Amino acid sequence: MPVETISWKVNSCHIIDQTRLPEKLRYKKIQTIEEMWTAIRELQVRGAPAIGIAAAYGLYLGIRDSQAREFASFEKDIEKASKYLGSSRPTAVNLFWALERMKDLARKHREIPVRMIKQKLLEEAHLILAEDIRSSIALGDAGAELLPDGARILTHCNAGGLATGGYGTALAVIYRAVESGKKISVFADETRPLLQGARLTCWELAMNNIPVTAICDNMAAWVMARGMVDAVLVGADRIAANGDFANKIGTYGLATLAKAHRIPFYAAAPLSTFDISLENGDLIPIEERDASEVMRLNGKNICPSEGVAAFNPAFDVTPHRLVTAFITERGVIRPPFDSKISRILR
Ligand code: MRU
């Protein structure tokens, strides 16, 4: 496994504090639901599948000291914890998927003593983590077949081990292609404002000896125009029923550029990232973050601090017509997406 992003050790959850990369690899112990909320909100743990796993452990941390003796009041505590965690970040559906799964499990076991339901909830969080690792390897294998030997891939943000239980989505495809003997090289968009591409993707690819070249976001068109990119490969935070999908701000621009240069554009995601309750991408809630993330860099103002506003949507929506294929643990989905997406989720 490329990295151990999130794990459970001796009564607490351990995460890599991703805000400190690439300078420092520091693990952080999370012992309360409040600490988990902050870790998610502040992007110490980030990336859709990793946020889902974190939410599952966070929910357990939120109810493990519940004094409830019977299910009705325990369920209220679970609901409160779930609502609280659900307020941390709105876009990645994996967070809500994991919370719903934990709540469903508790309801299924409503007849057993509360202390046993708590134990089952912890086991379910472990299962969500283990399944994520398995599905990222499976989707990596499905996607690796799409990449020719020698492929030069452009990726955006970080959809690697750091964004999941440890193997990645878009980067899992690259890891599995390399493990199968292909030579693959990567252009990593820096991904302003928070630089997940430069700080995280470059860090984990370099650590795994995969050739990686960092570029500023505004260089993507030019590297495509010069014939330096064979495919664009990104992750996803929420995929609607028709195949429109949210991912890190800048993804839509890349998809448009890929179309203009006739370069295949792939999005890799586990089934937990699909949200077929939403008909199309217009319905996906888009997180807006603080203006300071745009106005400041490395603790310094990069805009005049007065008389300037900043707009900071953390995600954008790529229309399905720009997507060549989705890569999932159950295989590759090509257009037309709507019927195939609902079939694969059954
Ligand atoms: O704001 P972040 O860093 O959580 O955004 C992450 C992304 O946009 C990833 O590309 C996405 O979650 C897919 S990761 C497997």
PDB file of N, CA and C and ligand atoms in Angstrom, residues 43 46-49 51 89 156-160 163-164 168-170 196 235-237 247-248 268 287 314-315, ligand 1:
ATOM      1  N   LEU A  43      -9.029  19.895   6.404  1.00  0.00           N
ATOM      2  CA  LEU A  43      -8.301  19.133   5.375  1.00  0.00           C
ATOM      3  C   LEU A  43      -7.030  18.446   5.883  1.00  0.00           C
ATOM      4  N   ARG A  46      -8.445  14.353   3.958  1.00  0.00           N
ATOM      5  CA  ARG A  46      -9.211  14.922   2.833  1.00  0.00           C
ATOM      6  C   ARG A  46      -9.210  13.909   1.685  1.00  0.00           C
ATOM      7  N   GLY A  47     -10.010  14.245   0.650  1.00  0.00           N
ATOM      8  CA  GLY A  47     -10.200  13.279  -0.432  1.00  0.00           C
ATOM      9  C   GLY A  47     -11.443  12.474  -0.099  1.00  0.00           C
ATOM     10  N   ALA A  48     -12.327  12.311  -1.101  1.00  0.00           N
ATOM     11  CA  ALA A  48     -13.663  11.779  -0.815  1.00  0.00           C
ATOM     12  C   ALA A  48     -13.672  10.449  -0.035  1.00  0.00           C
ATOM     13  N   PRO A  49     -12.971   9.398  -0.508  1.00  0.00           N
ATOM     14  CA  PRO A  49     -13.065   8.143   0.239  1.00  0.00           C
ATOM     15  C   PRO A  49     -12.471   8.237   1.652  1.00  0.00           C
ATOM     16  N   ILE A  51     -12.437  10.852   3.547  1.00  0.00           N
ATOM     17  CA  ILE A  51     -13.398  11.595   4.377  1.00  0.00           C
ATOM     18  C   ILE A  51     -14.515  10.648   4.851  1.00  0.00           C
ATOM     19  N   ARG A  89     -18.110  19.123   5.851  1.00  0.00           N
ATOM     20  CA  ARG A  89     -17.865  19.470   4.440  1.00  0.00           C
ATOM     21  C   ARG A  89     -19.042  18.936   3.613  1.00  0.00           C
ATOM     22  N   HIS A 156      -5.010  15.992 -11.486  1.00  0.00           N
ATOM     23  CA  HIS A 156      -5.349  17.248 -10.796  1.00  0.00           C
ATOM     24  C   HIS A 156      -5.660  16.919  -9.347  1.00  0.00           C
ATOM     25  N   CYS A 157      -5.316  17.836  -8.460  1.00  0.00           N
ATOM     26  CA  CYS A 157      -5.552  17.638  -7.031  1.00  0.00           C
ATOM     27  C   CYS A 157      -4.803  16.392  -6.563  1.00  0.00           C
ATOM     28  N   ASN A 158      -5.300  15.742  -5.522  1.00  0.00           N
ATOM     29  CA  ASN A 158      -4.702  14.477  -5.106  1.00  0.00           C
ATOM     30  C   ASN A 158      -5.797  13.437  -5.006  1.00  0.00           C
ATOM     31  N   ALA A 159      -5.690  12.444  -5.883  1.00  0.00           N
ATOM     32  CA  ALA A 159      -6.615  11.317  -5.854  1.00  0.00           C
ATOM     33  C   ALA A 159      -5.776  10.056  -5.657  1.00  0.00           C
ATOM     34  N   GLY A 160      -4.880  10.148  -4.680  1.00  0.00           N
ATOM     35  CA  GLY A 160      -3.959   9.047  -4.421  1.00  0.00           C
ATOM     36  C   GLY A 160      -4.240   8.363  -3.107  1.00  0.00           C
ATOM     37  N   ALA A 163      -5.824  10.263  -0.367  1.00  0.00           N
ATOM     38  CA  ALA A 163      -7.238  10.645  -0.456  1.00  0.00           C
ATOM     39  C   ALA A 163      -8.168   9.468  -0.153  1.00  0.00           C
ATOM     40  N   THR A 164      -7.590   8.331   0.197  1.00  0.00           N
ATOM     41  CA  THR A 164      -8.390   7.107   0.382  1.00  0.00           C
ATOM     42  C   THR A 164      -7.856   6.323   1.590  1.00  0.00           C
ATOM     43  N   GLY A 168      -5.669   4.844  -3.339  1.00  0.00           N
ATOM     44  CA  GLY A 168      -6.035   5.919  -4.266  1.00  0.00           C
ATOM     45  C   GLY A 168      -7.140   5.548  -5.221  1.00  0.00           C
ATOM     46  N   THR A 169      -7.496   6.541  -6.060  1.00  0.00           N
ATOM     47  CA  THR A 169      -8.463   6.284  -7.134  1.00  0.00           C
ATOM     48  C   THR A 169      -7.717   6.517  -8.447  1.00  0.00           C
ATOM     49  N   ALA A 170      -7.605   7.780  -8.879  1.00  0.00           N
ATOM     50  CA  ALA A 170      -6.853   8.044 -10.119  1.00  0.00           C
ATOM     51  C   ALA A 170      -5.423   7.498  -9.994  1.00  0.00           C
ATOM     52  N   GLN A 196      -3.000  20.765  -3.394  1.00  0.00           N
ATOM     53  CA  GLN A 196      -2.977  19.316  -3.151  1.00  0.00           C
ATOM     54  C   GLN A 196      -2.144  18.579  -4.200  1.00  0.00           C
ATOM     55  N   GLY A 235      -9.879  12.079  -9.910  1.00  0.00           N
ATOM     56  CA  GLY A 235     -10.819  11.418  -9.010  1.00  0.00           C
ATOM     57  C   GLY A 235     -12.173  12.113  -9.082  1.00  0.00           C
ATOM     58  N   ALA A 236     -13.032  11.834  -8.109  1.00  0.00           N
ATOM     59  CA  ALA A 236     -14.351  12.475  -8.078  1.00  0.00           C
ATOM     60  C   ALA A 236     -14.822  12.559  -6.638  1.00  0.00           C
ATOM     61  N   ASP A 237     -15.627  13.564  -6.362  1.00  0.00           N
ATOM     62  CA  ASP A 237     -16.204  13.725  -5.021  1.00  0.00           C
ATOM     63  C   ASP A 237     -17.677  13.356  -4.960  1.00  0.00           C
ATOM     64  N   ASN A 247     -15.596  17.487  -8.738  1.00  0.00           N
ATOM     65  CA  ASN A 247     -14.229  17.195  -8.301  1.00  0.00           C
ATOM     66  C   ASN A 247     -13.555  18.535  -8.037  1.00  0.00           C
ATOM     67  N   LYS A 248     -12.328  18.483  -7.598  1.00  0.00           N
ATOM     68  CA  LYS A 248     -11.599  19.708  -7.225  1.00  0.00           C
ATOM     69  C   LYS A 248     -11.722  20.790  -8.286  1.00  0.00           C
ATOM     70  N   ALA A 268     -11.832   8.352 -11.981  1.00  0.00           N
ATOM     71  CA  ALA A 268     -11.795   7.079 -11.237  1.00  0.00           C
ATOM     72  C   ALA A 268     -12.414   7.282  -9.860  1.00  0.00           C
ATOM     73  N   GLU A 287     -18.990  23.196  -2.019  1.00  0.00           N
ATOM     74  CA  GLU A 287     -18.398  23.869  -0.854  1.00  0.00           C
ATOM     75  C   GLU A 287     -17.717  25.183  -1.270  1.00  0.00           C
ATOM     76  N   ALA A 314     -14.592  25.272  -3.729  1.00  0.00           N
ATOM     77  CA  ALA A 314     -13.571  24.214  -3.611  1.00  0.00           C
ATOM     78  C   ALA A 314     -13.714  23.157  -4.709  1.00  0.00           C
ATOM     79  N   PHE A 315     -14.866  23.125  -5.360  1.00  0.00           N
ATOM     80  CA  PHE A 315     -15.124  22.091  -6.374  1.00  0.00           C
ATOM     81  C   PHE A 315     -15.820  22.710  -7.574  1.00  0.00           C
TER      82      PHE A 315
HETATM   83  O1  MRU B   1     -10.649  19.406  -1.017  1.00  0.00           O
HETATM   84  P1  MRU B   1     -10.087  18.010  -1.138  1.00  0.00           P
HETATM   85  O2  MRU B   1      -8.600  17.970  -1.055  1.00  0.00           O
HETATM   86  O3  MRU B   1     -10.763  17.056  -0.203  1.00  0.00           O
HETATM   87  O4  MRU B   1     -10.492  17.584  -2.614  1.00  0.00           O
HETATM   88  C1  MRU B   1     -10.168  16.294  -3.049  1.00  0.00           C
HETATM   89  C2  MRU B   1     -10.507  16.043  -4.463  1.00  0.00           C
HETATM   90  O5  MRU B   1     -11.107  16.847  -5.135  1.00  0.00           O
HETATM   91  C3  MRU B   1     -10.159  14.698  -4.994  1.00  0.00           C
HETATM   92  O6  MRU B   1      -9.833  14.782  -6.353  1.00  0.00           O
HETATM   93  C4  MRU B   1     -11.385  13.789  -4.836  1.00  0.00           C
HETATM   94  O7  MRU B   1     -11.767  13.723  -3.499  1.00  0.00           O
HETATM   95  C5  MRU B   1     -11.167  12.435  -5.357  1.00  0.00           C
HETATM   96  S1  MRU B   1     -10.029  11.597  -4.335  1.00  0.00           S
HETATM   97  C6  MRU B   1      -9.990  10.039  -4.414  1.00  0.00           C
END
